[in-house]
Amino acid sequence: MKLYSAMLLKAQNEHYAIPHFNINNLEWTKYILEECEANKSPVFLGVSLGAAKYMGGFDVIAGMVNGLIKDLNITIPVMLHLDHANNVEDCKKAYDAGFRSIMIDASRYSLEENIKMTKEVSEYCKDALIEAETGHIGGTEDNLTSEVYYTTIEDSRVFLNNTNIDMYAPALGSVHGIYKGEPKINTQRMQEISTTFNIPLVLHGGSGLPENILKECIKNGVCKINFNTELQLAWNKSVRDFINNNIAVYDPRKIISSGEESLKKQVKTYIGILGSKNKG
Ligand code: G3H
Ligand code: ZN
């Protein structure tokens, strides 16, 4: 068993989910780590390819996260996670830089190609937790928009029988970004996938899903839930209000950190819903 698998198995056995929060910069990373530490919650720090490029690269991010863990005395389990990497090369580079959780997202390709790419990543990133997706999560991520396509039991069977992943993100109706209309998550199929294949499931597009749906997904096998948009909305609102009310302030530290409290509040709310408090 991989060193880090225990974290997922604990969540699976104790019926909670570990939050995955996407990071964008030093401040977000610091706020998320501090709030997770205050709640003793394990956490995945998600880095999309766009965010990695924005922050300078995988080595910068690994250095920043390791430095924060040390300087802030963070004791909870923290998984630095590459999110939705659509190519094998970036997975290898992130692994070499120290990422120990990697999502190879080849869901845009055929199932055969998805299997081939996922296997290549698993073979190279031996010590890392590997996440992969079949079907299509809808909405927008890193400026790419896609339609929802619900994965099937058969696709899941073929995919999981031919790969060796640690967590599985079957697309079952969730979307990235803001939901248009009522979310339609197929929790029945989620349960079927979970009981048939007994693998920790990942729910993408956690933002905008009501508490009862998030909890129902956890009941049906989800062990990790990804949140990005809702944190952005919370931070954005506070910063805009601050700038509007303090037009004379130009210190970037004051402007950026005016979103700290609302971002932390959102993180805490999700930890409460997911049941991950005191699990770290
Ligand atoms: O991989 C990241 C997520 O699935 C985040 O989705 O922005 O809808 O919360 P979200
Ligand atoms: Zn996602």
Short mmCIF file of C-alpha atoms and ligand atoms in Angstrom, two decimals:
data_model
loop_
_atom_site.label_atom_id
_atom_site.label_comp_id
_atom_site.label_asym_id
_atom_site.label_seq_id
_atom_site.Cartn_x
_atom_site.Cartn_y
_atom_site.Cartn_z
CA MET A 1 0.00 0.00 0.00
CA LYS A 2 1.23 3.51 -0.74
CA LEU A 3 2.23 5.66 2.22
CA TYR A 4 -0.52 8.21 1.55
CA SER A 5 -3.38 5.77 0.86
CA ALA A 6 -4.11 5.48 4.58
CA MET A 7 -5.55 8.97 4.55
CA LEU A 8 -8.16 8.05 1.94
CA LEU A 9 -8.98 4.70 3.51
CA LYS A 10 -9.56 6.38 6.88
CA ALA A 11 -12.04 8.76 5.24
CA GLN A 12 -13.73 5.85 3.45
CA ASN A 13 -14.05 3.80 6.66
CA GLU A 14 -15.16 6.68 8.86
CA HIS A 15 -17.56 8.20 6.29
CA TYR A 16 -16.22 11.70 5.89
CA ALA A 17 -14.58 13.45 2.96
CA ILE A 18 -11.25 15.26 2.82
CA PRO A 19 -11.57 18.77 1.40
CA HIS A 20 -9.59 19.71 -1.69
CA PHE A 21 -9.15 23.47 -2.04
CA ASN A 22 -7.55 24.99 -5.11
CA ILE A 23 -4.75 27.45 -4.45
CA ASN A 24 -3.75 30.49 -6.47
CA ASN A 25 -1.00 32.23 -4.56
CA LEU A 26 0.94 32.41 -1.31
CA GLU A 27 -1.85 34.08 0.63
CA TRP A 28 -4.53 31.55 -0.30
CA THR A 29 -2.22 28.69 0.56
CA LYS A 30 -1.39 30.23 3.91
CA TYR A 31 -5.03 30.94 4.81
CA ILE A 32 -6.16 27.44 3.83
CA LEU A 33 -3.36 25.77 5.77
CA GLU A 34 -4.01 27.91 8.85
CA GLU A 35 -7.74 27.22 8.84
CA CYS A 36 -7.31 23.49 8.24
CA GLU A 37 -4.75 23.35 11.03
CA ALA A 38 -7.12 25.25 13.36
CA ASN A 39 -9.76 22.61 12.63
CA LYS A 40 -7.32 19.69 12.56
CA SER A 41 -8.58 18.72 9.11
CA PRO A 42 -6.46 16.93 6.52
CA VAL A 43 -6.39 18.76 3.19
CA PHE A 44 -5.53 18.46 -0.48
CA LEU A 45 -4.07 21.65 -1.96
CA GLY A 46 -5.18 21.55 -5.60
CA VAL A 47 -3.05 23.15 -8.30
CA SER A 48 -4.41 23.38 -11.83
CA LEU A 49 -1.99 23.69 -14.75
CA GLY A 50 -3.12 27.31 -15.13
CA ALA A 51 -2.44 28.04 -11.47
CA ALA A 52 0.96 26.31 -11.68
CA LYS A 53 1.92 28.51 -14.61
CA TYR A 54 0.60 31.60 -12.83
CA MET A 55 2.65 30.92 -9.70
CA GLY A 56 5.84 30.28 -11.63
CA GLY A 57 5.98 26.48 -11.82
CA PHE A 58 5.86 23.25 -9.84
CA ASP A 59 9.13 23.80 -7.98
CA VAL A 60 8.04 27.24 -6.77
CA ILE A 61 4.80 25.77 -5.45
CA ALA A 62 6.40 22.76 -3.76
CA GLY A 63 8.94 25.08 -2.12
CA MET A 64 6.23 27.48 -1.00
CA VAL A 65 4.02 24.74 0.48
CA ASN A 66 6.90 23.01 2.25
CA GLY A 67 8.10 26.33 3.62
CA LEU A 68 4.65 27.23 4.94
CA ILE A 69 4.22 23.81 6.54
CA LYS A 70 7.52 24.29 8.35
CA ASP A 71 7.27 27.96 9.31
CA LEU A 72 3.62 27.79 10.38
CA ASN A 73 4.11 24.51 12.28
CA ILE A 74 1.42 22.74 10.29
CA THR A 75 0.86 19.25 11.69
CA ILE A 76 -2.18 18.04 9.70
CA PRO A 77 -1.75 15.79 6.64
CA VAL A 78 -1.29 18.03 3.58
CA MET A 79 -1.30 16.57 0.08
CA LEU A 80 0.05 18.80 -2.65
CA HIS A 81 -2.12 17.77 -5.59
CA LEU A 82 -1.84 18.38 -9.32
CA ASP A 83 -5.39 19.00 -10.52
CA HIS A 84 -6.78 18.10 -13.96
CA ALA A 85 -3.44 17.62 -15.69
CA ASN A 86 -4.33 16.77 -19.27
CA ASN A 87 -0.91 15.46 -20.28
CA VAL A 88 1.61 12.95 -18.97
CA GLU A 89 4.63 15.25 -19.13
CA ASP A 90 3.26 17.74 -16.59
CA CYS A 91 2.38 14.89 -14.23
CA LYS A 92 5.97 13.69 -14.33
CA LYS A 93 7.34 17.20 -13.81
CA ALA A 94 5.03 17.84 -10.83
CA TYR A 95 6.01 14.48 -9.31
CA ASP A 96 9.69 15.30 -9.72
CA ALA A 97 9.08 18.63 -7.98
CA GLY A 98 7.54 16.85 -4.99
CA PHE A 99 3.79 16.66 -5.64
CA ARG A 100 2.54 13.43 -4.06
CA SER A 101 -0.99 13.48 -5.37
CA ILE A 102 -1.57 13.67 -9.09
CA MET A 103 -4.72 13.82 -11.19
CA ILE A 104 -4.19 12.75 -14.76
CA ASP A 105 -7.31 13.94 -16.52
CA ALA A 106 -7.40 12.32 -19.92
CA SER A 107 -11.19 12.24 -19.92
CA ARG A 108 -11.30 14.27 -23.13
CA TYR A 109 -9.71 11.35 -25.00
CA SER A 110 -11.07 7.89 -25.82
CA LEU A 111 -11.30 5.40 -22.97
CA GLU A 112 -8.34 3.47 -24.45
CA GLU A 113 -6.19 6.59 -24.59
CA ASN A 114 -7.32 7.61 -21.10
CA ILE A 115 -6.23 4.17 -19.81
CA LYS A 116 -2.89 4.38 -21.62
CA MET A 117 -2.05 7.85 -20.26
CA THR A 118 -3.22 6.98 -16.74
CA LYS A 119 -1.03 3.87 -16.70
CA GLU A 120 1.99 5.83 -17.81
CA VAL A 121 1.48 8.33 -14.99
CA SER A 122 0.95 5.58 -12.37
CA GLU A 123 4.12 3.83 -13.46
CA TYR A 124 6.24 6.97 -13.22
CA CYS A 125 4.69 8.59 -10.15
CA LYS A 126 5.09 5.47 -8.03
CA ASP A 127 4.73 6.98 -4.56
CA ALA A 128 1.98 9.44 -5.42
CA LEU A 129 -1.76 9.02 -5.04
CA ILE A 130 -3.17 8.87 -8.55
CA GLU A 131 -6.58 10.26 -9.43
CA ALA A 132 -8.26 9.87 -12.81
CA GLU A 133 -11.60 10.71 -14.39
CA THR A 134 -13.98 9.13 -16.86
CA GLY A 135 -17.00 10.82 -18.40
CA HIS A 136 -17.00 14.63 -18.41
CA ILE A 137 -17.39 17.05 -15.57
CA GLY A 138 -19.16 20.04 -17.11
CA GLY A 139 -18.53 23.77 -16.85
CA THR A 140 -15.33 25.77 -17.03
CA GLU A 141 -11.85 25.00 -15.65
CA ASP A 142 -8.76 27.02 -16.63
CA ASN A 143 -10.89 28.70 -19.33
CA LEU A 144 -11.80 25.40 -21.01
CA THR A 145 -15.51 24.68 -21.21
CA SER A 146 -17.03 21.22 -21.52
CA GLU A 147 -20.46 19.58 -21.47
CA VAL A 148 -21.49 17.11 -18.78
CA TYR A 149 -21.23 13.45 -19.79
CA TYR A 150 -22.25 10.92 -17.15
CA THR A 151 -19.82 8.05 -16.88
CA THR A 152 -21.27 4.52 -17.02
CA ILE A 153 -20.74 1.42 -14.91
CA GLU A 154 -19.26 -0.30 -17.94
CA ASP A 155 -16.78 2.53 -18.63
CA SER A 156 -15.84 2.43 -14.97
CA ARG A 157 -15.32 -1.33 -15.08
CA VAL A 158 -13.09 -1.20 -18.16
CA PHE A 159 -11.15 1.76 -16.81
CA LEU A 160 -10.60 0.44 -13.29
CA ASN A 161 -9.77 -3.09 -14.44
CA ASN A 162 -7.03 -1.72 -16.66
CA THR A 163 -5.47 0.89 -14.41
CA ASN A 164 -4.19 1.03 -10.87
CA ILE A 165 -5.44 4.31 -9.45
CA ASP A 166 -6.01 5.34 -5.83
CA MET A 167 -9.03 7.59 -6.24
CA TYR A 168 -11.60 7.77 -8.98
CA ALA A 169 -13.55 10.77 -10.25
CA PRO A 170 -16.52 9.41 -12.19
CA ALA A 171 -18.35 12.34 -13.80
CA LEU A 172 -21.91 12.03 -12.55
CA GLY A 173 -23.45 15.42 -13.24
CA SER A 174 -21.30 17.87 -11.29
CA VAL A 175 -19.95 20.97 -13.01
CA HIS A 176 -17.04 23.32 -12.48
CA GLY A 177 -18.00 26.90 -11.70
CA ILE A 178 -21.54 28.10 -11.14
CA TYR A 179 -24.42 25.64 -11.63
CA LYS A 180 -27.03 26.72 -14.14
CA GLY A 181 -30.30 25.46 -12.70
CA GLU A 182 -30.68 22.53 -10.32
CA PRO A 183 -27.62 20.27 -10.00
CA LYS A 184 -28.45 16.75 -11.19
CA ILE A 185 -26.00 14.38 -9.52
CA ASN A 186 -26.61 10.69 -10.15
CA THR A 187 -26.00 9.48 -6.59
CA GLN A 188 -27.54 6.10 -7.33
CA ARG A 189 -24.88 5.36 -9.92
CA MET A 190 -22.30 6.79 -7.55
CA GLN A 191 -23.32 4.23 -4.96
CA GLU A 192 -23.26 1.44 -7.53
CA ILE A 193 -19.74 2.40 -8.62
CA SER A 194 -18.57 2.66 -5.02
CA THR A 195 -19.95 -0.71 -3.93
CA THR A 196 -18.99 -2.55 -7.12
CA PHE A 197 -15.40 -1.34 -7.31
CA ASN A 198 -14.66 -0.33 -3.69
CA ILE A 199 -12.41 2.60 -4.59
CA PRO A 200 -12.42 6.03 -2.88
CA LEU A 201 -14.43 8.41 -5.07
CA VAL A 202 -13.75 12.08 -5.76
CA LEU A 203 -16.43 14.69 -6.38
CA HIS A 204 -15.42 17.63 -8.54
CA GLY A 205 -17.35 20.87 -8.76
CA GLY A 206 -18.20 20.97 -5.06
CA SER A 207 -18.98 24.71 -5.16
CA GLY A 208 -22.66 25.52 -5.34
CA LEU A 209 -23.82 22.07 -4.27
CA PRO A 210 -26.15 22.23 -1.27
CA GLU A 211 -25.15 20.60 2.01
CA ASN A 212 -27.63 17.72 1.66
CA ILE A 213 -26.20 16.71 -1.75
CA LEU A 214 -22.60 16.92 -0.51
CA LYS A 215 -23.52 14.71 2.46
CA GLU A 216 -25.38 12.27 0.26
CA CYS A 217 -22.33 11.95 -1.98
CA ILE A 218 -20.19 11.15 1.08
CA LYS A 219 -22.70 8.48 2.09
CA ASN A 220 -22.33 7.02 -1.38
CA GLY A 221 -18.56 6.62 -1.36
CA VAL A 222 -17.06 10.07 -1.96
CA CYS A 223 -13.87 10.59 0.10
CA LYS A 224 -12.52 13.81 -1.42
CA ILE A 225 -14.49 16.86 -2.57
CA ASN A 226 -12.99 19.62 -4.69
CA PHE A 227 -13.81 23.28 -4.10
CA ASN A 228 -12.54 26.26 -6.01
CA THR A 229 -15.22 28.70 -7.21
CA GLU A 230 -16.92 29.25 -3.86
CA LEU A 231 -13.60 30.30 -2.30
CA GLN A 232 -12.99 32.69 -5.17
CA LEU A 233 -16.45 34.22 -4.78
CA ALA A 234 -16.01 34.70 -1.03
CA TRP A 235 -12.55 36.27 -1.36
CA ASN A 236 -13.60 38.42 -4.31
CA LYS A 237 -16.60 39.94 -2.53
CA SER A 238 -14.61 40.97 0.54
CA VAL A 239 -11.75 42.43 -1.46
CA ARG A 240 -14.11 44.43 -3.66
CA ASP A 241 -15.93 45.79 -0.63
CA PHE A 242 -12.62 46.67 1.01
CA ILE A 243 -11.32 48.51 -2.04
CA ASN A 244 -14.59 50.40 -2.46
CA ASN A 245 -14.59 51.46 1.18
CA ASN A 246 -10.86 52.24 1.45
CA ILE A 247 -9.90 54.05 -1.70
CA ALA A 248 -6.81 55.61 -0.10
CA VAL A 249 -5.25 52.21 0.74
CA TYR A 250 -2.63 50.99 -1.74
CA ASP A 251 -0.61 48.49 0.33
CA PRO A 252 -1.07 45.17 -1.54
CA ARG A 253 -0.82 43.20 1.71
CA LYS A 254 -3.82 45.06 3.09
CA ILE A 255 -5.80 44.65 -0.11
CA ILE A 256 -5.12 40.93 -0.60
CA SER A 257 -5.59 40.05 3.06
CA SER A 258 -8.95 41.80 3.22
CA GLY A 259 -10.28 38.54 1.78
CA GLU A 260 -8.65 36.38 4.46
CA GLU A 261 -11.51 36.20 6.91
CA SER A 262 -14.20 35.31 4.36
CA LEU A 263 -11.97 32.74 2.67
CA LYS A 264 -11.23 31.09 6.02
CA LYS A 265 -14.92 31.16 6.92
CA GLN A 266 -15.75 29.30 3.70
CA VAL A 267 -13.01 26.74 4.36
CA LYS A 268 -14.35 26.16 7.87
CA THR A 269 -17.91 25.75 6.57
CA TYR A 270 -16.81 23.04 4.14
CA ILE A 271 -14.77 21.23 6.80
CA GLY A 272 -17.93 21.17 8.93
CA ILE A 273 -20.10 19.80 6.11
CA LEU A 274 -17.54 17.19 5.05
CA GLY A 275 -16.99 15.96 8.62
CA SER A 276 -13.19 16.23 8.36
CA LYS A 277 -12.72 18.26 11.57
CA ASN A 278 -10.36 16.52 14.00
CA LYS A 279 -9.51 13.85 11.41
CA GLY A 280 -6.05 15.22 10.72
O1 G3H B 1 -10.94 20.46 -9.58
C1 G3H B 1 -11.47 21.45 -9.05
C2 G3H B 1 -12.86 21.49 -8.75
O2 G3H B 1 -13.56 20.45 -9.24
C3 G3H B 1 -13.50 22.73 -8.29
O3 G3H B 1 -14.79 22.94 -8.80
O4 G3H B 1 -14.81 25.41 -8.84
O5 G3H B 1 -16.90 24.15 -9.04
O6 G3H B 1 -15.70 24.20 -6.89
P1 G3H B 1 -15.58 24.25 -8.35
ZN ZN B 2 -12.34 19.53 -10.96
#
